[in-house]
Short mmCIF file of C-alpha atoms and ligand atoms in Angstrom, two decimals:
data_model
loop_
_atom_site.label_atom_id
_atom_site.label_comp_id
_atom_site.label_asym_id
_atom_site.label_seq_id
_atom_site.Cartn_x
_atom_site.Cartn_y
_atom_site.Cartn_z
CA MET A 1 71.19 56.18 243.68
CA ASP A 2 74.85 55.25 243.91
CA LEU A 3 75.77 54.17 240.42
CA LYS A 4 79.37 53.47 241.39
CA SER A 5 78.58 51.18 244.29
CA ASN A 6 80.49 47.95 244.72
CA HIS A 7 77.35 45.86 244.75
CA SER A 8 77.15 43.28 242.04
CA SER A 9 74.45 45.30 240.28
CA PRO A 10 74.58 49.05 240.85
CA VAL A 11 71.65 49.63 238.56
CA LEU A 12 69.52 47.43 240.71
CA THR A 13 70.67 48.64 244.12
CA ASP A 14 68.21 51.49 244.17
CA PRO A 15 65.59 50.85 241.57
CA ILE A 16 63.17 53.60 240.70
CA PRO A 17 59.74 53.16 242.27
CA ILE A 18 57.66 50.78 240.27
CA ASN A 19 54.04 51.46 239.54
CA LYS A 20 51.57 48.64 239.98
CA SER A 21 48.78 50.24 238.03
CA ARG A 22 46.72 48.60 235.30
CA LEU A 23 49.25 49.80 232.76
CA GLY A 24 51.32 46.86 233.85
CA ILE A 25 54.26 48.97 234.92
CA HIS A 26 55.26 46.72 237.74
CA SER A 27 58.50 45.16 238.85
CA ASN A 28 58.57 43.03 235.71
CA LEU A 29 59.32 46.23 233.86
CA LEU A 30 62.87 45.75 234.96
CA SER A 31 63.05 42.19 233.78
CA TYR A 32 66.75 42.08 233.02
CA PRO A 33 68.96 39.35 234.42
CA GLN A 34 70.00 40.15 237.97
CA SER A 35 73.14 38.10 238.12
CA GLY A 36 75.74 36.69 235.82
CA GLY A 37 78.92 38.71 236.14
CA SER A 38 80.79 41.22 238.17
CA LEU A 39 81.07 44.93 237.66
CA SER A 40 84.25 46.70 236.74
CA PRO A 41 84.59 49.57 239.20
CA GLY A 42 82.85 52.71 238.02
CA LYS A 43 81.49 51.05 234.93
CA TYR A 44 78.26 49.41 233.94
CA LYS A 45 79.90 46.60 232.12
CA MET A 46 79.96 42.99 233.32
CA THR A 47 83.28 41.20 233.09
CA PRO A 48 82.98 38.61 230.29
CA ARG A 49 82.56 35.03 231.39
CA LYS A 50 82.90 33.50 227.97
CA LYS A 51 85.68 33.32 225.44
CA PRO A 52 85.79 36.19 222.94
CA ALA A 53 83.17 35.77 220.23
CA LYS A 54 83.92 34.24 216.89
CA LEU A 55 82.62 35.80 213.71
CA ASP A 56 80.30 32.81 213.41
CA ASP A 57 78.13 34.16 216.22
CA VAL A 58 76.30 36.75 214.18
CA ARG A 59 75.83 34.38 211.26
CA SER A 60 74.39 31.58 213.32
CA ASN A 61 72.10 33.61 215.55
CA GLY A 62 70.12 35.18 212.70
CA TRP A 63 71.48 38.71 213.10
CA LEU A 64 72.79 38.85 209.55
CA ASP A 65 69.57 37.54 208.02
CA ALA A 66 67.61 40.12 209.97
CA MET A 67 70.04 42.81 208.81
CA LYS A 68 69.61 41.84 205.18
CA SER A 69 65.83 41.96 205.33
CA SER A 70 65.62 45.02 207.54
CA SER A 71 64.57 47.59 204.98
CA PRO A 72 62.87 47.36 201.61
CA PRO A 73 65.10 48.21 198.66
CA ARG A 74 64.62 51.64 197.20
CA LYS A 75 63.06 51.80 193.71
CA LYS A 76 65.66 51.22 191.02
CA LEU A 77 65.63 52.48 187.46
CA ILE A 78 64.17 49.67 185.40
CA LYS A 79 65.77 49.22 182.02
CA GLY A 80 66.02 45.59 180.96
CA PHE A 81 63.06 43.38 180.05
CA ASN A 82 63.85 40.84 182.77
CA ILE A 83 63.79 43.48 185.43
CA GLU A 84 60.45 44.78 184.15
CA VAL A 85 59.00 41.32 184.55
CA ALA A 86 60.38 41.19 188.09
CA ALA A 87 58.80 44.56 188.81
CA ASP A 88 55.45 43.26 187.54
CA ASP A 89 55.76 40.33 189.91
CA ILE A 90 56.41 42.71 192.77
CA ASP A 91 53.29 44.69 191.84
CA ILE A 92 51.18 41.54 191.76
CA ALA A 93 52.52 40.47 195.15
CA TYR A 94 51.83 43.95 196.53
CA HIS A 95 48.27 43.98 195.26
CA SER A 96 47.46 40.59 196.72
CA TRP A 97 49.06 41.65 200.01
CA MET A 98 46.72 44.66 200.03
CA ILE A 99 43.74 42.35 200.22
CA LYS A 100 44.92 41.55 203.74
CA TYR A 101 46.05 45.11 204.55
CA PRO A 102 43.70 47.36 202.54
CA SER A 103 44.65 50.91 201.72
CA ALA A 104 43.64 53.29 204.53
CA LEU A 105 42.90 55.87 201.85
CA LYS A 106 40.57 53.62 199.90
CA SER A 107 38.98 52.45 203.16
CA PHE A 108 38.54 55.96 204.46
CA GLU A 109 34.76 55.82 204.34
CA GLN A 110 34.77 52.67 206.46
CA ILE A 111 37.20 54.24 208.95
CA SER A 112 35.23 57.47 209.22
CA LYS A 113 31.94 55.59 209.66
CA HIS A 114 33.45 53.75 212.58
CA ALA A 115 34.85 57.00 213.96
CA LYS A 116 31.47 58.73 214.03
CA ASN A 117 30.71 60.04 217.51
CA LYS A 118 34.07 58.80 218.71
CA LYS A 119 37.07 60.73 219.88
CA ILE A 120 40.04 59.97 217.65
CA ALA A 121 43.58 59.99 219.09
CA VAL A 122 46.41 60.02 216.56
CA PHE A 123 49.81 58.40 217.13
CA LEU A 124 52.55 58.87 214.57
CA ASP A 125 55.96 57.34 214.11
CA TYR A 126 58.56 59.71 212.61
CA ASP A 127 61.14 58.09 210.30
CA GLY A 128 59.63 56.44 207.26
CA THR A 129 56.19 57.73 208.29
CA LEU A 130 56.39 61.51 208.43
CA SER A 131 59.75 61.77 206.69
CA PRO A 132 61.07 59.59 203.88
CA ILE A 133 63.90 57.20 204.63
CA VAL A 134 67.19 58.85 203.57
CA ASP A 135 70.82 57.81 203.85
CA ASP A 136 71.78 60.36 206.48
CA PRO A 137 69.67 60.19 209.68
CA ASP A 138 70.59 63.81 210.38
CA ARG A 139 68.89 64.85 207.17
CA ALA A 140 65.58 63.06 207.64
CA PHE A 141 63.47 66.19 207.41
CA MET A 142 59.72 66.29 207.09
CA SER A 143 58.30 68.55 204.42
CA ASP A 144 56.49 71.77 205.29
CA ALA A 145 53.35 70.28 203.75
CA MET A 146 53.60 67.28 206.10
CA ARG A 147 54.21 69.57 209.08
CA SER A 148 51.14 71.55 208.21
CA ALA A 149 49.07 68.35 207.84
CA VAL A 150 50.23 67.19 211.31
CA ARG A 151 49.55 70.62 212.80
CA ASN A 152 45.99 70.54 211.43
CA VAL A 153 45.41 67.03 212.74
CA ALA A 154 46.53 68.19 216.20
CA LYS A 155 43.95 71.00 216.08
CA TYR A 156 41.16 68.42 216.04
CA PHE A 157 42.58 65.32 217.71
CA PRO A 158 45.05 64.67 220.53
CA THR A 159 48.21 63.78 218.61
CA ALA A 160 51.50 62.23 219.70
CA ILE A 161 54.73 61.33 217.95
CA ILE A 162 56.30 58.07 219.15
CA SER A 163 59.80 57.70 217.79
CA GLY A 164 62.94 55.64 218.25
CA ARG A 165 64.93 58.85 218.25
CA SER A 166 65.60 60.88 221.36
CA ARG A 167 62.65 63.03 222.34
CA ASP A 168 64.67 66.22 221.94
CA LYS A 169 65.78 65.23 218.45
CA VAL A 170 62.32 64.31 217.22
CA TYR A 171 60.91 67.54 218.67
CA GLU A 172 63.65 69.46 216.86
CA LEU A 173 62.71 67.74 213.58
CA VAL A 174 58.94 68.13 213.95
CA GLY A 175 58.94 71.51 215.66
CA LEU A 176 55.26 71.58 216.66
CA THR A 177 54.41 72.53 220.22
CA GLU A 178 50.84 71.30 219.96
CA LEU A 179 51.80 67.61 220.06
CA PHE A 180 52.92 65.13 222.69
CA TYR A 181 56.30 63.50 222.16
CA ALA A 182 57.64 60.09 223.14
CA GLY A 183 61.29 59.40 222.31
CA SER A 184 63.56 56.35 222.60
CA HIS A 185 60.79 53.96 221.50
CA GLY A 186 58.45 55.28 224.19
CA MET A 187 60.96 55.22 227.05
CA ASP A 188 60.86 59.01 227.31
CA ILE A 189 57.34 60.43 227.28
CA MET A 190 56.35 64.01 227.76
CA GLY A 191 52.60 63.84 228.27
CA PRO A 192 49.77 65.81 229.75
CA VAL A 193 49.11 66.19 233.44
CA LYS A 194 45.87 64.35 234.18
CA HIS A 195 43.06 66.51 235.51
CA THR A 196 42.05 63.77 237.90
CA GLU A 197 45.57 62.97 239.04
CA SER A 198 45.94 62.53 242.77
CA ASP A 199 48.61 64.44 244.63
CA ASP A 200 51.16 61.65 244.70
CA GLY A 201 50.74 61.07 240.93
CA HIS A 202 52.42 58.29 238.98
CA PRO A 203 55.57 56.94 240.68
CA ASN A 204 57.53 56.87 237.42
CA CYS A 205 56.46 60.36 236.47
CA VAL A 206 57.97 63.63 237.39
CA ARG A 207 56.41 67.00 236.80
CA SER A 208 58.24 69.08 234.29
CA ILE A 209 57.78 72.15 232.12
CA ASP A 210 57.55 71.95 228.33
CA GLN A 211 59.00 74.31 225.71
CA GLU A 212 56.11 76.68 226.24
CA GLY A 213 56.31 76.72 230.03
CA LYS A 214 53.28 74.44 230.38
CA GLU A 215 53.22 71.86 233.19
CA VAL A 216 53.68 68.33 231.83
CA ASN A 217 54.39 64.82 233.06
CA LEU A 218 57.72 63.28 232.20
CA PHE A 219 57.70 59.50 232.21
CA GLN A 220 61.09 57.80 231.90
CA PRO A 221 60.91 54.15 232.98
CA ALA A 222 64.53 53.46 231.99
CA ARG A 223 66.04 56.50 233.64
CA GLU A 224 68.66 54.57 235.57
CA PHE A 225 70.08 53.20 232.31
CA ILE A 226 71.20 56.62 231.06
CA PRO A 227 74.85 56.27 232.19
CA MET A 228 75.00 52.69 230.91
CA ILE A 229 73.65 53.68 227.50
CA ASP A 230 76.09 56.55 227.37
CA GLU A 231 78.97 54.22 228.15
CA VAL A 232 77.87 51.77 225.46
CA PHE A 233 77.38 54.60 222.98
CA ARG A 234 80.95 55.78 223.52
CA THR A 235 82.31 52.24 223.20
CA LEU A 236 80.32 51.71 220.00
CA VAL A 237 81.63 54.96 218.51
CA GLU A 238 85.19 53.91 219.33
CA ASN A 239 84.84 50.33 218.13
CA THR A 240 83.11 51.19 214.84
CA LYS A 241 85.26 54.17 213.94
CA ASP A 242 87.18 52.22 211.30
CA ILE A 243 84.07 50.80 209.63
CA LYS A 244 83.39 53.11 206.70
CA GLY A 245 79.82 54.40 206.68
CA ALA A 246 78.94 53.26 210.21
CA LYS A 247 77.10 55.81 212.33
CA VAL A 248 76.20 55.61 215.99
CA GLU A 249 73.47 57.72 217.59
CA ASN A 250 72.81 58.30 221.27
CA HIS A 251 69.10 58.53 222.03
CA LYS A 252 69.64 58.77 225.81
CA PHE A 253 67.67 55.61 226.70
CA CYS A 254 68.87 53.57 223.73
CA THR A 255 71.57 53.81 221.11
CA SER A 256 71.54 53.01 217.38
CA VAL A 257 74.22 51.69 215.05
CA HIS A 258 73.42 52.45 211.43
CA TYR A 259 74.78 50.29 208.64
CA ARG A 260 72.80 51.70 205.69
CA ASN A 261 75.98 53.30 204.34
CA VAL A 262 78.29 50.41 205.23
CA GLU A 263 79.33 48.10 202.39
CA GLU A 264 77.45 44.83 202.72
CA LYS A 265 80.68 42.86 202.97
CA ASN A 266 81.34 44.70 206.24
CA TRP A 267 77.95 44.00 207.82
CA PRO A 268 79.27 40.95 209.67
CA VAL A 269 82.01 43.13 211.13
CA ILE A 270 79.62 45.76 212.42
CA ALA A 271 77.21 43.10 213.71
CA GLN A 272 80.02 41.33 215.51
CA CYS A 273 81.16 44.56 217.06
CA VAL A 274 77.69 45.23 218.54
CA HIS A 275 77.31 41.58 219.52
CA ASP A 276 80.60 41.59 221.43
CA ILE A 277 79.73 44.73 223.35
CA LEU A 278 76.28 43.39 224.26
CA LYS A 279 77.90 40.34 225.82
CA ASP A 280 79.26 42.65 228.50
CA TYR A 281 75.87 44.19 229.19
CA PRO A 282 73.28 41.53 230.02
CA ARG A 283 70.80 44.25 230.92
CA LEU A 284 70.80 45.53 227.38
CA ARG A 285 69.36 43.87 224.31
CA LEU A 286 69.34 44.25 220.56
CA THR A 287 66.43 45.07 218.29
CA HIS A 288 66.51 45.50 214.52
CA GLY A 289 65.22 48.56 212.71
CA ARG A 290 65.58 49.71 209.14
CA LYS A 291 69.28 49.15 208.42
CA VAL A 292 69.98 49.92 212.04
CA LEU A 293 70.91 47.86 215.10
CA GLU A 294 69.36 49.26 218.24
CA VAL A 295 70.65 48.63 221.73
CA ARG A 296 68.13 49.19 224.50
CA PRO A 297 67.46 48.27 228.12
CA VAL A 298 65.80 44.96 228.88
CA ILE A 299 62.66 46.45 230.33
CA ASP A 300 59.10 45.57 229.59
CA TRP A 301 58.39 48.76 227.72
CA ASN A 302 57.83 49.56 224.04
CA LYS A 303 55.81 51.74 221.68
CA GLY A 304 52.66 49.75 222.48
CA LYS A 305 52.99 50.45 226.20
CA ALA A 306 53.67 54.09 225.33
CA VAL A 307 50.36 54.25 223.44
CA GLU A 308 48.54 52.77 226.45
CA PHE A 309 50.31 55.18 228.76
CA LEU A 310 49.44 58.22 226.64
CA LEU A 311 45.82 57.12 226.29
CA GLU A 312 45.60 56.83 230.04
CA SER A 313 47.27 60.22 230.55
CA LEU A 314 44.80 61.73 228.10
CA GLU A 315 41.99 60.05 230.02
CA LEU A 316 41.03 58.18 226.88
CA SER A 317 41.67 54.60 227.96
CA ASP A 318 39.00 51.96 228.58
CA ARG A 319 36.42 53.97 226.71
CA ASP A 320 34.18 52.76 223.92
CA ASP A 321 33.94 56.22 222.46
CA VAL A 322 37.65 56.49 221.69
CA LEU A 323 39.31 55.44 218.45
CA PRO A 324 43.12 55.48 218.49
CA ILE A 325 44.88 55.47 215.12
CA TYR A 326 48.58 54.58 214.97
CA ILE A 327 50.62 55.06 211.80
CA GLY A 328 54.12 53.57 211.52
CA ASP A 329 56.49 51.75 209.20
CA ASP A 330 58.95 49.87 211.36
CA LYS A 331 59.21 46.65 213.37
CA THR A 332 59.09 48.67 216.59
CA ASP A 333 55.69 50.02 215.54
CA GLU A 334 54.33 46.47 215.56
CA ASP A 335 54.08 46.60 219.38
CA ALA A 336 51.68 49.51 219.04
CA PHE A 337 49.69 47.86 216.24
CA LYS A 338 49.39 44.77 218.43
CA VAL A 339 48.07 46.70 221.42
CA LEU A 340 45.36 48.28 219.27
CA LYS A 341 44.49 45.04 217.52
CA GLU A 342 44.41 42.87 220.63
CA GLY A 343 42.44 45.47 222.57
CA ASN A 344 40.14 45.76 219.56
CA MET A 345 40.32 49.45 220.12
CA GLY A 346 41.54 51.20 217.01
CA TYR A 347 43.40 51.05 213.75
CA GLY A 348 47.04 50.40 213.05
CA ILE A 349 48.14 51.66 209.65
CA LEU A 350 51.37 50.24 208.27
CA VAL A 351 53.45 52.38 205.93
CA SER A 352 55.01 50.01 203.45
CA SER A 353 55.62 49.81 199.73
CA VAL A 354 56.45 46.12 199.96
CA PRO A 355 54.41 43.23 201.35
CA LYS A 356 55.19 42.35 204.95
CA GLU A 357 53.40 40.63 207.80
CA SER A 358 52.00 43.07 210.30
CA ASN A 359 49.60 43.57 213.17
CA ALA A 360 48.27 46.63 211.41
CA ILE A 361 44.78 46.62 209.93
CA PHE A 362 45.31 49.01 207.03
CA SER A 363 48.26 50.17 204.96
CA VAL A 364 49.54 53.16 203.05
CA ARG A 365 52.42 53.09 200.63
CA ASP A 366 54.66 55.92 201.80
CA PRO A 367 54.79 59.23 203.70
CA SER A 368 52.97 61.02 200.88
CA GLU A 369 50.00 58.72 201.44
CA VAL A 370 50.31 59.32 205.20
CA LYS A 371 49.93 63.02 204.47
CA LYS A 372 46.84 62.35 202.30
CA PHE A 373 45.32 60.28 205.09
CA LEU A 374 45.95 62.98 207.71
CA LYS A 375 44.40 65.60 205.44
CA ALA A 376 41.39 63.36 204.84
CA LEU A 377 40.91 63.03 208.62
CA VAL A 378 40.89 66.80 209.02
CA ARG A 379 38.53 67.32 206.05
CA TRP A 380 36.14 64.74 207.48
CA LYS A 381 36.22 66.30 210.96
CA ARG A 382 35.57 69.78 209.57
CA LEU A 383 32.54 68.47 207.66
CA GLU A 384 31.33 66.69 210.79
CA GLU A 385 31.53 69.90 212.75
CA ALA A 386 29.97 72.08 210.05
O1 LIG B 1 60.74 55.19 215.40
P1 LIG B 1 61.24 56.03 214.26
O2 LIG B 1 60.86 57.47 214.39
O3 LIG B 1 60.83 55.47 212.93
O4 LIG B 1 62.82 55.97 214.36
C1 LIG B 1 63.50 54.76 214.02
C2 LIG B 1 64.91 55.06 213.61
O5 LIG B 1 64.84 56.12 212.65
C3 LIG B 1 66.06 56.66 212.17
O6 LIG B 1 66.69 55.71 211.32
C4 LIG B 1 65.94 55.39 210.16
O7 LIG B 1 65.77 56.56 209.35
C5 LIG B 1 67.00 57.13 208.83
C6 LIG B 1 66.65 58.40 208.08
O8 LIG B 1 65.73 58.17 207.06
C7 LIG B 1 67.70 56.09 207.95
O9 LIG B 1 68.93 56.62 207.45
C8 LIG B 1 67.98 54.82 208.78
O10 LIG B 1 68.54 53.82 207.94
C9 LIG B 1 66.68 54.29 209.38
O11 LIG B 1 66.94 53.22 210.26
C10 LIG B 1 66.96 57.05 213.31
O12 LIG B 1 68.18 57.52 212.82
C11 LIG B 1 67.14 55.88 214.25
O13 LIG B 1 67.98 56.24 215.29
C12 LIG B 1 65.76 55.51 214.78
O14 LIG B 1 65.87 54.47 215.73
#
């Protein structure tokens, strides 16, 4: 594909083959606007058609509100009486919320009853699920105990990590070869080669070799966006360099701008910076994560589609004897919860210590409860097999 062509849309001149299978990976996958600006030579940027943005933009379009509510506050030391009362209120709210989203630990018997004679597939988010949320994304390590719990789960059930991070990065953090990995919110999946796969295979898949030399399928539906994302990443690094605490990550198929360590008074500045850049890239869009703004291609693909894709690759889709379980903490995990809920095919488990609306069925409070749940699954399976 000629990415530097003079056509009005180089990314569209030679689109990757589009699969029309029941996964829904059809031409709508690339549902970004196809017109609306001209390309600067050699770049992926559209020339702006509007006046430069005013600071008002990010206030009026809801970005700032979303930024403020994007991550629950960490626990604070409670000293004064008034704060204790507030904490009690929070507890009451949490307990009534749990009526709607019961604890997966307390409901384990119900879950295991339903799982009897079924094949469980486990899908795990990384940040906030397997590792606690910390200030520095480069230091979001999972504990050895968690790693061992995940390793044991993978001995009994097909297990995949589906993360917003790049696939390489999440593999580096998890370090287990026995899992499947999907990075960039599912836009980069390394999955199994299907036994029944015909010779021509999946048009969006290429055969590859994993860390252990095993043949795998690499599915990258947003492959042609790599140079565009890289360009935006570099612009974001440059344009945010004077905002203290800002951090930009390149996940290959998407890029993240963290504001967790940016003073709140500067949030409008960082939001405006991302907003202004996005105006030049109509084929990219913004999503909100936990104190992070994420820029990703406008394609019809998300963690939910990644779950469907992996189930199909594992030859576990459309089967009554399969029970997928997805555990995650973030907005992006909602797409996966929704797929399971709407397909009435498994359990979404939300990791949250504060009440929030979700498509999950159950909840756990934090990664330590995730670990307990994973261990309970393994214990139950061992007993089943005994
Ligand atoms: O899908 P995930 O595996 O949950 O990844 C989502 C984002 O996770 C990381 O950011 C989050 O965790 C950081 C470390 O705890 C925290 O500092 C940050 O505020 C959170 O947003 C990762 O750095 C992002 O790039 C991922 O998109």
